Amino acid sequence: MKKISFIGLDNAGKTSIITVITKRFGFEEEISKLMPTRKIARDAFKFLGVEFIRMDFGGQLQYREEYLKNPTKYISGTDLIFYVIDAQDYDRYVETIDYLDKVLLFLKEEQDYPPMCILFHKFDPQLTKEKVINQRILTIKQALTRYSNDFDIFFFETSIYDIKSIMDAFSSGLSLLFEKMEMVSQLFAEMSKNYNSIMIALFDPKGITIGEYYRPHLHLLEKMRIYNKYIDAQKKIIAENRTLLEFSDKFENGDRYSGLVEVLKFGNLDFYLLFIIEEDEQNLGNTVEMLNKIESAKPQMENIILQLIQ
Ligand SMILES: Nc1nc2c(ncn2[C@@H]2O[C@H](COP(=O)(O)OP(=O)(O)OP(=O)(O)O)[C@@H](O)[C@H]2O)c(=O)[nH]1
Ligand SMILES: [Mg+2]
């Protein structure tokens, strides 16, 4: 069993992030009702056949003090840490870095070096182009490089208004615990050359990304659009007990794309393959042919998945 901890100040958004990960659709109402977490909330999940326990460390001052007073009991033995910072709350940057310092100092004393994913959260889509917040985030990243001799540190910008950003951060964190996972993305990058694809991705049933390829410079809004389309497709597949769903849609600029979602079954584990290509509007036959071609890559994909779940 592996242990994942979500740590950060009160109001940083830890429970909201976990809610997005566990619900993925229809989480808005639940998030609007969230109360501060009391002590530590735990839940369990399975990924690639491995049991995980996820710990949500309530961040109010009295709890933080308790964890730091008794760190061996609370903080030791974590396989992966997500440290969540409210990127909009500049007034508390010093306080949150101070808390992170204390956690890392303890881990260092213990010679316990779990990978650290630092999430600059509440980085909402409309803020992504704003200079001030980008500059401030950069300053913190630079300040934290002092830990990179001891810890593997990874930075992410996330927002509940961009589900994909949260799933990416969580999936990337998990991938640090599964060495072979990167083989899937490598295969997709290789495949993309033959398929002129916009995106190829493989998800577990809970939406965790096992591997993915995106066309370089794909716009954030286009990514979000494709991901939302994928979530709808997955819902439909489950509701109608299907193994394949094809669809066609257009981006805001009018360019059309076609895609398919296919369920790959391994014993009682299901995986979802998402394949998105540009639509050839003059010749839809070409598009259909291209979508069919993905079948020929399946044996290789299945071979890698088998290695992953062994
Ligand atoms: N703008 C914005 N607000 C967010 C985002 N994520 C969470 N929030 C809001 O932040 C507030 C705090 O969220 P929580 O998830 O309860 O924070 P927490 O880190 O779990 O807090 P504690 O349980 O006290 O440690 C809520 O009002 C959320 O609606 C985000 O991505 N963007
Ligand atoms: Mg909470």
mmCIF file with all atom_site columns, C-alpha atoms in Angstrom, residues 20-139:
data_model
loop_
_atom_site.group_PDB
_atom_site.id
_atom_site.type_symbol
_atom_site.label_atom_id
_atom_site.label_alt_id
_atom_site.label_comp_id
_atom_site.label_asym_id
_atom_site.label_entity_id
_atom_site.label_seq_id
_atom_site.pdbx_PDB_ins_code
_atom_site.Cartn_x
_atom_site.Cartn_y
_atom_site.Cartn_z
_atom_site.occupancy
_atom_site.B_iso_or_equiv
_atom_site.pdbx_formal_charge
_atom_site.auth_seq_id
_atom_site.auth_comp_id
_atom_site.auth_asym_id
_atom_site.auth_atom_id
_atom_site.pdbx_PDB_model_num
ATOM 1   C CA . VAL A 1 20  ? -12.353 17.155 -8.527  1.00 0.00 ? 20  VAL A CA 1
ATOM 2   C CA . ILE A 1 21  ? -10.162 14.061 -8.807  1.00 0.00 ? 21  ILE A CA 1
ATOM 3   C CA . THR A 1 22  ? -12.695 11.736 -7.224  1.00 0.00 ? 22  THR A CA 1
ATOM 4   C CA . LYS A 1 23  ? -15.849 13.164 -8.880  1.00 0.00 ? 23  LYS A CA 1
ATOM 5   C CA . ARG A 1 24  ? -14.686 14.638 -12.182 1.00 0.00 ? 24  ARG A CA 1
ATOM 6   C CA . PHE A 1 25  ? -18.233 15.532 -13.159 1.00 0.00 ? 25  PHE A CA 1
ATOM 7   C CA . GLY A 1 26  ? -20.785 17.388 -11.124 1.00 0.00 ? 26  GLY A CA 1
ATOM 8   C CA . PHE A 1 27  ? -18.310 18.412 -8.416  1.00 0.00 ? 27  PHE A CA 1
ATOM 9   C CA . GLU A 1 28  ? -19.274 22.113 -8.420  1.00 0.00 ? 28  GLU A CA 1
ATOM 10  C CA . GLU A 1 29  ? -22.061 21.744 -5.911  1.00 0.00 ? 29  GLU A CA 1
ATOM 11  C CA . GLU A 1 30  ? -19.995 19.655 -3.545  1.00 0.00 ? 30  GLU A CA 1
ATOM 12  C CA . ILE A 1 31  ? -17.108 22.125 -3.658  1.00 0.00 ? 31  ILE A CA 1
ATOM 13  C CA . SER A 1 32  ? -19.411 25.047 -2.945  1.00 0.00 ? 32  SER A CA 1
ATOM 14  C CA . LYS A 1 33  ? -20.418 23.327 0.291   1.00 0.00 ? 33  LYS A CA 1
ATOM 15  C CA . LEU A 1 34  ? -16.940 22.389 1.554   1.00 0.00 ? 34  LEU A CA 1
ATOM 16  C CA . MET A 1 35  ? -16.049 23.180 5.142   1.00 0.00 ? 35  MET A CA 1
ATOM 17  C CA . PRO A 1 36  ? -12.493 23.357 6.509   1.00 0.00 ? 36  PRO A CA 1
ATOM 18  C CA . THR A 1 37  ? -11.154 19.830 6.910   1.00 0.00 ? 37  THR A CA 1
ATOM 19  C CA . ARG A 1 38  ? -10.871 18.648 10.497  1.00 0.00 ? 38  ARG A CA 1
ATOM 20  C CA . LYS A 1 39  ? -7.541  16.972 11.196  1.00 0.00 ? 39  LYS A CA 1
ATOM 21  C CA . ILE A 1 40  ? -6.807  14.460 8.447   1.00 0.00 ? 40  ILE A CA 1
ATOM 22  C CA . ALA A 1 41  ? -9.384  13.075 6.020   1.00 0.00 ? 41  ALA A CA 1
ATOM 23  C CA . ARG A 1 42  ? -8.446  9.743  4.467   1.00 0.00 ? 42  ARG A CA 1
ATOM 24  C CA . ASP A 1 43  ? -9.734  7.800  1.516   1.00 0.00 ? 43  ASP A CA 1
ATOM 25  C CA . ALA A 1 44  ? -8.493  4.807  -0.419  1.00 0.00 ? 44  ALA A CA 1
ATOM 26  C CA . PHE A 1 45  ? -8.294  4.079  -4.126  1.00 0.00 ? 45  PHE A CA 1
ATOM 27  C CA . LYS A 1 46  ? -6.653  1.620  -6.488  1.00 0.00 ? 46  LYS A CA 1
ATOM 28  C CA . PHE A 1 47  ? -4.476  2.522  -9.428  1.00 0.00 ? 47  PHE A CA 1
ATOM 29  C CA . LEU A 1 48  ? -2.875  0.010  -11.816 1.00 0.00 ? 48  LEU A CA 1
ATOM 30  C CA . GLY A 1 49  ? -3.728  -2.671 -9.319  1.00 0.00 ? 49  GLY A CA 1
ATOM 31  C CA . VAL A 1 50  ? -1.923  -0.950 -6.407  1.00 0.00 ? 50  VAL A CA 1
ATOM 32  C CA . GLU A 1 51  ? -3.749  0.184  -3.240  1.00 0.00 ? 51  GLU A CA 1
ATOM 33  C CA . PHE A 1 52  ? -3.344  3.810  -2.286  1.00 0.00 ? 52  PHE A CA 1
ATOM 34  C CA . ILE A 1 53  ? -4.328  5.746  0.767   1.00 0.00 ? 53  ILE A CA 1
ATOM 35  C CA . ARG A 1 54  ? -4.871  9.452  0.227   1.00 0.00 ? 54  ARG A CA 1
ATOM 36  C CA . MET A 1 55  ? -4.526  11.793 3.193   1.00 0.00 ? 55  MET A CA 1
ATOM 37  C CA . ASP A 1 56  ? -5.971  15.312 3.186   1.00 0.00 ? 56  ASP A CA 1
ATOM 38  C CA . PHE A 1 57  ? -4.206  17.273 5.940   1.00 0.00 ? 57  PHE A CA 1
ATOM 39  C CA . GLY A 1 58  ? -6.612  19.919 7.288   1.00 0.00 ? 58  GLY A CA 1
ATOM 40  C CA . GLY A 1 59  ? -4.567  23.119 7.157   1.00 0.00 ? 59  GLY A CA 1
ATOM 41  C CA . GLN A 1 60  ? -5.949  25.230 9.977   1.00 0.00 ? 60  GLN A CA 1
ATOM 42  C CA . LEU A 1 61  ? -3.318  26.538 12.363  1.00 0.00 ? 61  LEU A CA 1
ATOM 43  C CA . GLN A 1 62  ? -4.138  24.262 15.290  1.00 0.00 ? 62  GLN A CA 1
ATOM 44  C CA . TYR A 1 63  ? -3.806  21.189 13.077  1.00 0.00 ? 63  TYR A CA 1
ATOM 45  C CA . ARG A 1 64  ? -0.593  22.363 11.474  1.00 0.00 ? 64  ARG A CA 1
ATOM 46  C CA . GLU A 1 65  ? 0.875   22.860 14.921  1.00 0.00 ? 65  GLU A CA 1
ATOM 47  C CA . GLU A 1 66  ? -0.132  19.374 15.916  1.00 0.00 ? 66  GLU A CA 1
ATOM 48  C CA . TYR A 1 67  ? 1.416   17.751 12.836  1.00 0.00 ? 67  TYR A CA 1
ATOM 49  C CA . LEU A 1 68  ? 4.657   19.629 13.373  1.00 0.00 ? 68  LEU A CA 1
ATOM 50  C CA . LYS A 1 69  ? 4.743   18.750 17.074  1.00 0.00 ? 69  LYS A CA 1
ATOM 51  C CA . ASN A 1 70  ? 4.393   15.089 16.254  1.00 0.00 ? 70  ASN A CA 1
ATOM 52  C CA . PRO A 1 71  ? 5.740   14.760 12.711  1.00 0.00 ? 71  PRO A CA 1
ATOM 53  C CA . THR A 1 72  ? 6.793   11.139 13.020  1.00 0.00 ? 72  THR A CA 1
ATOM 54  C CA . LYS A 1 73  ? 3.197   10.201 13.633  1.00 0.00 ? 73  LYS A CA 1
ATOM 55  C CA . TYR A 1 74  ? 1.695   12.316 10.866  1.00 0.00 ? 74  TYR A CA 1
ATOM 56  C CA . ILE A 1 75  ? 4.212   13.093 8.152   1.00 0.00 ? 75  ILE A CA 1
ATOM 57  C CA . SER A 1 76  ? 6.573   10.084 8.056   1.00 0.00 ? 76  SER A CA 1
ATOM 58  C CA . GLY A 1 77  ? 6.278   7.326  5.523   1.00 0.00 ? 77  GLY A CA 1
ATOM 59  C CA . THR A 1 78  ? 4.584   9.249  2.736   1.00 0.00 ? 78  THR A CA 1
ATOM 60  C CA . ASP A 1 79  ? 5.379   8.013  -0.762  1.00 0.00 ? 79  ASP A CA 1
ATOM 61  C CA . LEU A 1 80  ? 4.308   11.185 -2.519  1.00 0.00 ? 80  LEU A CA 1
ATOM 62  C CA . ILE A 1 81  ? 3.420   14.698 -1.374  1.00 0.00 ? 81  ILE A CA 1
ATOM 63  C CA . PHE A 1 82  ? 1.200   17.271 -3.041  1.00 0.00 ? 82  PHE A CA 1
ATOM 64  C CA . TYR A 1 83  ? 1.909   20.612 -1.431  1.00 0.00 ? 83  TYR A CA 1
ATOM 65  C CA . VAL A 1 84  ? -0.904  23.032 -2.310  1.00 0.00 ? 84  VAL A CA 1
ATOM 66  C CA . ILE A 1 85  ? -0.398  26.810 -2.423  1.00 0.00 ? 85  ILE A CA 1
ATOM 67  C CA . ASP A 1 86  ? -3.202  29.320 -3.020  1.00 0.00 ? 86  ASP A CA 1
ATOM 68  C CA . ALA A 1 87  ? -1.463  31.208 -5.823  1.00 0.00 ? 87  ALA A CA 1
ATOM 69  C CA . GLN A 1 88  ? -3.936  34.092 -5.559  1.00 0.00 ? 88  GLN A CA 1
ATOM 70  C CA . ASP A 1 89  ? -3.285  34.708 -1.886  1.00 0.00 ? 89  ASP A CA 1
ATOM 71  C CA . TYR A 1 90  ? -0.062  36.722 -2.082  1.00 0.00 ? 90  TYR A CA 1
ATOM 72  C CA . ASP A 1 91  ? -0.428  37.836 1.541   1.00 0.00 ? 91  ASP A CA 1
ATOM 73  C CA . ARG A 1 92  ? 0.142   34.281 2.723   1.00 0.00 ? 92  ARG A CA 1
ATOM 74  C CA . TYR A 1 93  ? 3.057   33.292 0.509   1.00 0.00 ? 93  TYR A CA 1
ATOM 75  C CA . VAL A 1 94  ? 5.518   33.763 3.359   1.00 0.00 ? 94  VAL A CA 1
ATOM 76  C CA . GLU A 1 95  ? 3.361   31.715 5.718   1.00 0.00 ? 95  GLU A CA 1
ATOM 77  C CA . THR A 1 96  ? 2.942   28.847 3.265   1.00 0.00 ? 96  THR A CA 1
ATOM 78  C CA . ILE A 1 97  ? 6.651   28.710 2.405   1.00 0.00 ? 97  ILE A CA 1
ATOM 79  C CA . ASP A 1 98  ? 7.409   28.684 6.116   1.00 0.00 ? 98  ASP A CA 1
ATOM 80  C CA . TYR A 1 99  ? 5.119   25.667 6.621   1.00 0.00 ? 99  TYR A CA 1
ATOM 81  C CA . LEU A 1 100 ? 6.637   23.887 3.638   1.00 0.00 ? 100 LEU A CA 1
ATOM 82  C CA . ASP A 1 101 ? 10.112  24.634 5.044   1.00 0.00 ? 101 ASP A CA 1
ATOM 83  C CA . LYS A 1 102 ? 9.192   22.940 8.298   1.00 0.00 ? 102 LYS A CA 1
ATOM 84  C CA . VAL A 1 103 ? 7.760   19.870 6.605   1.00 0.00 ? 103 VAL A CA 1
ATOM 85  C CA . LEU A 1 104 ? 10.819  19.496 4.380   1.00 0.00 ? 104 LEU A CA 1
ATOM 86  C CA . LEU A 1 105 ? 13.196  20.079 7.251   1.00 0.00 ? 105 LEU A CA 1
ATOM 87  C CA . PHE A 1 106 ? 11.600  17.248 9.182   1.00 0.00 ? 106 PHE A CA 1
ATOM 88  C CA . LEU A 1 107 ? 11.705  14.901 6.184   1.00 0.00 ? 107 LEU A CA 1
ATOM 89  C CA . LYS A 1 108 ? 15.341  15.763 5.637   1.00 0.00 ? 108 LYS A CA 1
ATOM 90  C CA . GLU A 1 109 ? 16.165  14.938 9.248   1.00 0.00 ? 109 GLU A CA 1
ATOM 91  C CA . GLU A 1 110 ? 14.423  11.615 8.775   1.00 0.00 ? 110 GLU A CA 1
ATOM 92  C CA . GLN A 1 111 ? 16.272  11.080 5.506   1.00 0.00 ? 111 GLN A CA 1
ATOM 93  C CA . ASP A 1 112 ? 12.905  10.484 3.946   1.00 0.00 ? 112 ASP A CA 1
ATOM 94  C CA . TYR A 1 113 ? 12.762  12.005 0.456   1.00 0.00 ? 113 TYR A CA 1
ATOM 95  C CA . PRO A 1 114 ? 9.387   11.462 -1.198  1.00 0.00 ? 114 PRO A CA 1
ATOM 96  C CA . PRO A 1 115 ? 8.813   13.229 -4.520  1.00 0.00 ? 115 PRO A CA 1
ATOM 97  C CA . MET A 1 116 ? 7.236   16.637 -3.958  1.00 0.00 ? 116 MET A CA 1
ATOM 98  C CA . CYS A 1 117 ? 4.606   18.017 -6.292  1.00 0.00 ? 117 CYS A CA 1
ATOM 99  C CA . ILE A 1 118 ? 4.053   21.692 -5.590  1.00 0.00 ? 118 ILE A CA 1
ATOM 100 C CA . LEU A 1 119 ? 0.721   22.956 -6.877  1.00 0.00 ? 119 LEU A CA 1
ATOM 101 C CA . PHE A 1 120 ? 0.192   26.649 -7.512  1.00 0.00 ? 120 PHE A CA 1
ATOM 102 C CA . HIS A 1 121 ? -3.533  26.330 -7.189  1.00 0.00 ? 121 HIS A CA 1
ATOM 103 C CA . LYS A 1 122 ? -6.410  28.731 -7.975  1.00 0.00 ? 122 LYS A CA 1
ATOM 104 C CA . PHE A 1 123 ? -4.450  29.606 -11.095 1.00 0.00 ? 123 PHE A CA 1
ATOM 105 C CA . ASP A 1 124 ? -7.774  30.073 -12.870 1.00 0.00 ? 124 ASP A CA 1
ATOM 106 C CA . PRO A 1 125 ? -7.888  30.129 -16.700 1.00 0.00 ? 125 PRO A CA 1
ATOM 107 C CA . GLN A 1 126 ? -8.495  33.892 -16.863 1.00 0.00 ? 126 GLN A CA 1
ATOM 108 C CA . LEU A 1 127 ? -5.326  34.473 -14.811 1.00 0.00 ? 127 LEU A CA 1
ATOM 109 C CA . THR A 1 128 ? -2.944  32.449 -16.942 1.00 0.00 ? 128 THR A CA 1
ATOM 110 C CA . LYS A 1 129 ? -1.855  35.489 -18.953 1.00 0.00 ? 129 LYS A CA 1
ATOM 111 C CA . GLU A 1 130 ? -1.609  37.958 -16.064 1.00 0.00 ? 130 GLU A CA 1
ATOM 112 C CA . LYS A 1 131 ? 1.891   39.191 -15.465 1.00 0.00 ? 131 LYS A CA 1
ATOM 113 C CA . VAL A 1 132 ? 1.789   39.780 -11.712 1.00 0.00 ? 132 VAL A CA 1
ATOM 114 C CA . ILE A 1 133 ? 0.713   36.301 -10.662 1.00 0.00 ? 133 ILE A CA 1
ATOM 115 C CA . ASN A 1 134 ? 3.097   34.641 -13.117 1.00 0.00 ? 134 ASN A CA 1
ATOM 116 C CA . GLN A 1 135 ? 5.959   36.733 -11.804 1.00 0.00 ? 135 GLN A CA 1
ATOM 117 C CA . ARG A 1 136 ? 5.135   35.909 -8.183  1.00 0.00 ? 136 ARG A CA 1
ATOM 118 C CA . ILE A 1 137 ? 4.857   32.200 -8.855  1.00 0.00 ? 137 ILE A CA 1
ATOM 119 C CA . LEU A 1 138 ? 8.194   32.297 -10.629 1.00 0.00 ? 138 LEU A CA 1
ATOM 120 C CA . THR A 1 139 ? 9.796   33.985 -7.620  1.00 0.00 ? 139 THR A CA 1
#
